[in-house]
PDB file of N, CA and C in Angstrom:
ATOM      1  N   MET A   1      -9.629 -17.855-111.343  1.00 43.00           N
ATOM      2  CA  MET A   1     -10.977 -17.341-111.536  1.00 43.00           C
ATOM      3  C   MET A   1     -11.881 -18.442-112.081  1.00 43.00           C
ATOM      4  N   GLY A   2     -13.133 -18.356-111.733  1.00 51.00           N
ATOM      5  CA  GLY A   2     -14.060 -19.372-112.196  1.00 51.00           C
ATOM      6  C   GLY A   2     -15.490 -18.923-111.988  1.00 51.00           C
ATOM      7  N   VAL A   3     -16.388 -19.823-112.249  1.00 49.00           N
ATOM      8  CA  VAL A   3     -17.809 -19.558-112.055  1.00 49.00           C
ATOM      9  C   VAL A   3     -18.269 -20.369-110.857  1.00 49.00           C
ATOM     10  N   THR A   4     -18.715 -19.699-109.812  1.00 46.00           N
ATOM     11  CA  THR A   4     -19.126 -20.382-108.598  1.00 46.00           C
ATOM     12  C   THR A   4     -20.641 -20.331-108.463  1.00 46.00           C
ATOM     13  N   PHE A   5     -21.218 -21.471-108.113  1.00 46.00           N
ATOM     14  CA  PHE A   5     -22.655 -21.502-107.872  1.00 46.00           C
ATOM     15  C   PHE A   5     -22.961 -22.608-106.881  1.00 46.00           C
ATOM     16  N   CYS A   6     -24.141 -22.570-106.305  1.00 42.00           N
ATOM     17  CA  CYS A   6     -24.514 -23.544-105.287  1.00 42.00           C
ATOM     18  C   CYS A   6     -25.379 -24.629-105.906  1.00 42.00           C
ATOM     19  N   LEU A   7     -24.891 -25.881-105.848  1.00 46.00           N
ATOM     20  CA  LEU A   7     -25.658 -27.004-106.369  1.00 46.00           C
ATOM     21  C   LEU A   7     -26.655 -27.498-105.332  1.00 46.00           C
ATOM     22  N   VAL A   8     -26.203 -27.600-104.107  1.00 44.00           N
ATOM     23  CA  VAL A   8     -27.063 -28.008-103.001  1.00 44.00           C
ATOM     24  C   VAL A   8     -26.663 -27.184-101.788  1.00 44.00           C
ATOM     25  N   ASP A   9     -27.446 -27.225-100.738  1.00 40.00           N
ATOM     26  CA  ASP A   9     -27.126 -26.453 -99.543  1.00 40.00           C
ATOM     27  C   ASP A   9     -25.737 -26.801 -99.032  1.00 40.00           C
ATOM     28  N   HIS A  10     -24.955 -25.768 -98.715  1.00 41.00           N
ATOM     29  CA  HIS A  10     -23.634 -25.913 -98.120  1.00 41.00           C
ATOM     30  C   HIS A  10     -22.603 -26.531 -99.058  1.00 41.00           C
ATOM     31  N   LEU A  11     -22.928 -26.635-100.346  1.00 43.00           N
ATOM     32  CA  LEU A  11     -21.952 -27.181-101.293  1.00 43.00           C
ATOM     33  C   LEU A  11     -21.787 -26.201-102.445  1.00 43.00           C
ATOM     34  N   HIS A  12     -20.691 -25.473-102.423  1.00 46.00           N
ATOM     35  CA  HIS A  12     -20.445 -24.468-103.454  1.00 46.00           C
ATOM     36  C   HIS A  12     -19.349 -24.964-104.385  1.00 46.00           C
ATOM     37  N   ILE A  13     -19.640 -24.989-105.659  1.00 49.00           N
ATOM     38  CA  ILE A  13     -18.722 -25.531-106.645  1.00 49.00           C
ATOM     39  C   ILE A  13     -18.182 -24.413-107.533  1.00 49.00           C
ATOM     40  N   THR A  14     -16.880 -24.434-107.757  1.00 51.00           N
ATOM     41  CA  THR A  14     -16.279 -23.471-108.666  1.00 51.00           C
ATOM     42  C   THR A  14     -15.675 -24.212-109.848  1.00 51.00           C
ATOM     43  N   TYR A  15     -16.136 -23.918-111.040  1.00 50.00           N
ATOM     44  CA  TYR A  15     -15.550 -24.480-112.253  1.00 50.00           C
ATOM     45  C   TYR A  15     -14.496 -23.498-112.748  1.00 50.00           C
ATOM     46  N   THR A  16     -13.309 -24.001-113.027  1.00 50.00           N
ATOM     47  CA  THR A  16     -12.232 -23.135-113.480  1.00 50.00           C
ATOM     48  C   THR A  16     -11.552 -23.722-114.700  1.00 50.00           C
ATOM     49  N   THR A  17     -10.694 -22.920-115.332  1.00 46.00           N
ATOM     50  CA  THR A  17      -9.944 -23.405-116.479  1.00 46.00           C
ATOM     51  C   THR A  17      -8.562 -23.887-116.057  1.00 46.00           C
ATOM     52  N   GLU A  18      -8.227 -23.697-114.783  1.00 52.00           N
ATOM     53  CA  GLU A  18      -6.961 -24.202-114.263  1.00 52.00           C
ATOM     54  C   GLU A  18      -7.277 -25.437-113.438  1.00 52.00           C
ATOM     55  N   CYS A  19      -6.607 -26.536-113.767  1.00 48.00           N
ATOM     56  CA  CYS A  19      -7.036 -27.799-113.188  1.00 48.00           C
ATOM     57  C   CYS A  19      -5.903 -28.670-112.695  1.00 48.00           C
ATOM     58  N   ASN A  20      -6.143 -29.336-111.585  1.00 43.00           N
ATOM     59  CA  ASN A  20      -5.299 -30.435-111.147  1.00 43.00           C
ATOM     60  C   ASN A  20      -6.117 -31.671-111.463  1.00 43.00           C
ATOM     61  N   SER A  21      -5.736 -32.413-112.496  1.00 42.00           N
ATOM     62  CA  SER A  21      -6.561 -33.525-112.973  1.00 42.00           C
ATOM     63  C   SER A  21      -6.768 -34.600-111.914  1.00 42.00           C
ATOM     64  N   ILE A  22      -5.791 -34.787-111.026  1.00 37.00           N
ATOM     65  CA  ILE A  22      -5.945 -35.776-109.960  1.00 37.00           C
ATOM     66  C   ILE A  22      -7.056 -35.342-109.012  1.00 37.00           C
ATOM     67  N   GLU A  23      -7.087 -34.065-108.690  1.00 46.00           N
ATOM     68  CA  GLU A  23      -8.139 -33.526-107.828  1.00 46.00           C
ATOM     69  C   GLU A  23      -9.501 -33.717-108.482  1.00 46.00           C
ATOM     70  N   LEU A  24      -9.569 -33.431-109.782  1.00 46.00           N
ATOM     71  CA  LEU A  24     -10.824 -33.567-110.503  1.00 46.00           C
ATOM     72  C   LEU A  24     -11.325 -35.000-110.457  1.00 46.00           C
ATOM     73  N   LYS A  25     -10.435 -35.964-110.689  1.00 44.00           N
ATOM     74  CA  LYS A  25     -10.834 -37.361-110.664  1.00 44.00           C
ATOM     75  C   LYS A  25     -11.313 -37.763-109.271  1.00 44.00           C
ATOM     76  N   PHE A  26     -10.641 -37.263-108.236  1.00 45.00           N
ATOM     77  CA  PHE A  26     -11.041 -37.585-106.872  1.00 45.00           C
ATOM     78  C   PHE A  26     -12.439 -37.047-106.583  1.00 45.00           C
ATOM     79  N   LEU A  27     -12.676 -35.816-106.988  1.00 49.00           N
ATOM     80  CA  LEU A  27     -13.973 -35.198-106.721  1.00 49.00           C
ATOM     81  C   LEU A  27     -15.087 -35.905-107.463  1.00 49.00           C
ATOM     82  N   THR A  28     -14.835 -36.285-108.718  1.00 46.00           N
ATOM     83  CA  THR A  28     -15.886 -36.934-109.479  1.00 46.00           C
ATOM     84  C   THR A  28     -16.134 -38.348-108.976  1.00 46.00           C
ATOM     85  N   HIS A  29     -15.105 -38.964-108.417  1.00 48.00           N
ATOM     86  CA  HIS A  29     -15.297 -40.286-107.815  1.00 48.00           C
ATOM     87  C   HIS A  29     -16.112 -40.138-106.531  1.00 48.00           C
ATOM     88  N   LEU A  30     -15.857 -39.047-105.808  1.00 51.00           N
ATOM     89  CA  LEU A  30     -16.542 -38.800-104.539  1.00 51.00           C
ATOM     90  C   LEU A  30     -18.020 -38.490-104.761  1.00 51.00           C
ATOM     91  N   GLN A  31     -18.317 -37.778-105.815  1.00 57.00           N
ATOM     92  CA  GLN A  31     -19.688 -37.343-106.079  1.00 57.00           C
ATOM     93  C   GLN A  31     -20.097 -37.705-107.504  1.00 57.00           C
ATOM     94  N   PRO A  32     -20.708 -38.861-107.722  1.00 58.00           N
ATOM     95  CA  PRO A  32     -21.106 -39.281-109.070  1.00 58.00           C
ATOM     96  C   PRO A  32     -21.986 -38.263-109.795  1.00 58.00           C
ATOM     97  N   TRP A  33     -22.890 -37.608-109.065  1.00 59.00           N
ATOM     98  CA  TRP A  33     -23.761 -36.617-109.696  1.00 59.00           C
ATOM     99  C   TRP A  33     -22.945 -35.432-110.177  1.00 59.00           C
ATOM    100  N   LEU A  34     -21.831 -35.153-109.474  1.00 59.00           N
ATOM    101  CA  LEU A  34     -20.955 -34.060-109.879  1.00 59.00           C
ATOM    102  C   LEU A  34     -20.188 -34.452-111.136  1.00 59.00           C
ATOM    103  N   ALA A  35     -19.795 -35.705-111.228  1.00 57.00           N
ATOM    104  CA  ALA A  35     -19.078 -36.199-112.401  1.00 57.00           C
ATOM    105  C   ALA A  35     -19.910 -35.972-113.653  1.00 57.00           C
ATOM    106  N   SER A  36     -21.193 -36.230-113.561  1.00 62.00           N
ATOM    107  CA  SER A  36     -22.084 -36.043-114.698  1.00 62.00           C
ATOM    108  C   SER A  36     -22.117 -34.579-115.139  1.00 62.00           C
ATOM    109  N   SER A  37     -22.177 -33.677-114.182  1.00 63.00           N
ATOM    110  CA  SER A  37     -22.197 -32.252-114.498  1.00 63.00           C
ATOM    111  C   SER A  37     -20.893 -31.818-115.154  1.00 63.00           C
ATOM    112  N   VAL A  38     -19.782 -32.318-114.621  1.00 57.00           N
ATOM    113  CA  VAL A  38     -18.469 -31.966-115.159  1.00 57.00           C
ATOM    114  C   VAL A  38     -18.315 -32.480-116.584  1.00 57.00           C
ATOM    115  N   GLU A  39     -18.767 -33.712-116.824  1.00 60.00           N
ATOM    116  CA  GLU A  39     -18.673 -34.288-118.166  1.00 60.00           C
ATOM    117  C   GLU A  39     -19.454 -33.454-119.175  1.00 60.00           C
ATOM    118  N   LYS A  40     -20.614 -32.973-118.773  1.00 60.00           N
ATOM    119  CA  LYS A  40     -21.419 -32.150-119.677  1.00 60.00           C
ATOM    120  C   LYS A  40     -20.703 -30.843-120.005  1.00 60.00           C
ATOM    121  N   LEU A  41     -20.066 -30.245-118.999  1.00 57.00           N
ATOM    122  CA  LEU A  41     -19.340 -29.003-119.223  1.00 57.00           C
ATOM    123  C   LEU A  41     -18.117 -29.244-120.097  1.00 57.00           C
ATOM    124  N   GLN A  42     -17.413 -30.357-119.841  1.00 56.00           N
ATOM    125  CA  GLN A  42     -16.235 -30.672-120.637  1.00 56.00           C
ATOM    126  C   GLN A  42     -16.614 -30.922-122.092  1.00 56.00           C
ATOM    127  N   ALA A  43     -17.771 -31.538-122.301  1.00 56.00           N
ATOM    128  CA  ALA A  43     -18.229 -31.822-123.659  1.00 56.00           C
ATOM    129  C   ALA A  43     -18.436 -30.525-124.441  1.00 56.00           C
ATOM    130  N   ARG A  44     -18.829 -29.475-123.734  1.00 54.00           N
ATOM    131  CA  ARG A  44     -19.027 -28.178-124.387  1.00 54.00           C
ATOM    132  C   ARG A  44     -17.743 -27.351-124.372  1.00 54.00           C
ATOM    133  N   ARG A  45     -16.704 -27.926-123.760  1.00 50.00           N
ATOM    134  CA  ARG A  45     -15.395 -27.271-123.646  1.00 50.00           C
ATOM    135  C   ARG A  45     -15.493 -25.907-122.955  1.00 50.00           C
ATOM    136  N   GLN A  46     -16.399 -25.795-122.023  1.00 47.00           N
ATOM    137  CA  GLN A  46     -16.532 -24.532-121.307  1.00 47.00           C
ATOM    138  C   GLN A  46     -15.638 -24.495-120.071  1.00 47.00           C
ATOM    139  N   PHE A  47     -15.566 -25.608-119.377  1.00 47.00           N
ATOM    140  CA  PHE A  47     -14.755 -25.659-118.176  1.00 47.00           C
ATOM    141  C   PHE A  47     -14.053 -27.004-118.115  1.00 47.00           C
ATOM    142  N   VAL A  48     -12.891 -27.031-117.491  1.00 43.00           N
ATOM    143  CA  VAL A  48     -12.140 -28.278-117.433  1.00 43.00           C
ATOM    144  C   VAL A  48     -11.823 -28.719-116.012  1.00 43.00           C
ATOM    145  N   ALA A  49     -12.286 -27.957-115.050  1.00 47.00           N
ATOM    146  CA  ALA A  49     -11.952 -28.301-113.675  1.00 47.00           C
ATOM    147  C   ALA A  49     -13.089 -27.976-112.730  1.00 47.00           C
ATOM    148  N   VAL A  50     -13.031 -28.588-111.577  1.00 48.00           N
ATOM    149  CA  VAL A  50     -14.015 -28.273-110.550  1.00 48.00           C
ATOM    150  C   VAL A  50     -13.307 -28.238-109.205  1.00 48.00           C
ATOM    151  N   ARG A  51     -13.646 -27.284-108.390  1.00 52.00           N
ATOM    152  CA  ARG A  51     -13.066 -27.189-107.055  1.00 52.00           C
ATOM    153  C   ARG A  51     -14.204 -27.014-106.048  1.00 52.00           C
ATOM    154  N   ILE A  52     -14.083 -27.725-104.956  1.00 49.00           N
ATOM    155  CA  ILE A  52     -15.071 -27.553-103.896  1.00 49.00           C
ATOM    156  C   ILE A  52     -14.641 -26.356-103.057  1.00 49.00           C
ATOM    157  N   ARG A  53     -15.521 -25.412-102.918  1.00 51.00           N
ATOM    158  CA  ARG A  53     -15.181 -24.209-102.168  1.00 51.00           C
ATOM    159  C   ARG A  53     -15.481 -24.385-100.679  1.00 51.00           C
ATOM    160  N   SER A  54     -16.608 -24.953-100.350  1.00 46.00           N
ATOM    161  CA  SER A  54     -16.908 -25.123 -98.929  1.00 46.00           C
ATOM    162  C   SER A  54     -17.868 -26.269 -98.666  1.00 46.00           C
ATOM    163  N   ILE A  55     -17.400 -27.185 -97.844  1.00 46.00           N
ATOM    164  CA  ILE A  55     -18.249 -28.241 -97.315  1.00 46.00           C
ATOM    165  C   ILE A  55     -17.907 -28.293 -95.829  1.00 46.00           C
ATOM    166  N   PRO A  56     -18.887 -28.278 -94.959  1.00 49.00           N
ATOM    167  CA  PRO A  56     -18.608 -28.293 -93.519  1.00 49.00           C
ATOM    168  C   PRO A  56     -17.663 -29.430 -93.144  1.00 49.00           C
ATOM    169  N   GLY A  57     -16.509 -29.058 -92.543  1.00 49.00           N
ATOM    170  CA  GLY A  57     -15.558 -30.063 -92.084  1.00 49.00           C
ATOM    171  C   GLY A  57     -14.781 -30.745 -93.189  1.00 49.00           C
ATOM    172  N   PHE A  58     -14.773 -30.158 -94.391  1.00 46.00           N
ATOM    173  CA  PHE A  58     -14.117 -30.814 -95.514  1.00 46.00           C
ATOM    174  C   PHE A  58     -13.586 -29.767 -96.478  1.00 46.00           C
ATOM    175  N   SER A  59     -12.323 -29.898 -96.863  1.00 43.00           N
ATOM    176  CA  SER A  59     -11.759 -28.921 -97.787  1.00 43.00           C
ATOM    177  C   SER A  59     -10.645 -29.524 -98.625  1.00 43.00           C
ATOM    178  N   LEU A  60     -10.667 -29.238 -99.928  1.00 47.00           N
ATOM    179  CA  LEU A  60      -9.606 -29.698-100.822  1.00 47.00           C
ATOM    180  C   LEU A  60      -8.837 -28.533-101.421  1.00 47.00           C
ATOM    181  N   VAL A  61      -9.271 -27.318-101.151  1.00 46.00           N
ATOM    182  CA  VAL A  61      -8.589 -26.155-101.702  1.00 46.00           C
ATOM    183  C   VAL A  61      -7.953 -25.354-100.583  1.00 46.00           C
ATOM    184  N   SER A  62      -6.773 -24.802-100.872  1.00 37.00           N
ATOM    185  CA  SER A  62      -6.055 -24.049 -99.847  1.00 37.00           C
ATOM    186  C   SER A  62      -6.509 -22.594 -99.821  1.00 37.00           C
TER     187      SER A  62
END
């Protein structure tokens, strides 16, 4: 379970408390602007992970 919202068109992000840290590092490397958002959330200890829910032609979640 997590909080899902749309940051930009066709990019839906879900922040969860269950995390694969390798996946998180890959995603933040892929999207620097996303890394900044994740760091802010981690600083508040609200969420520790991010999963991409849908990007056309691209998926990291099963």
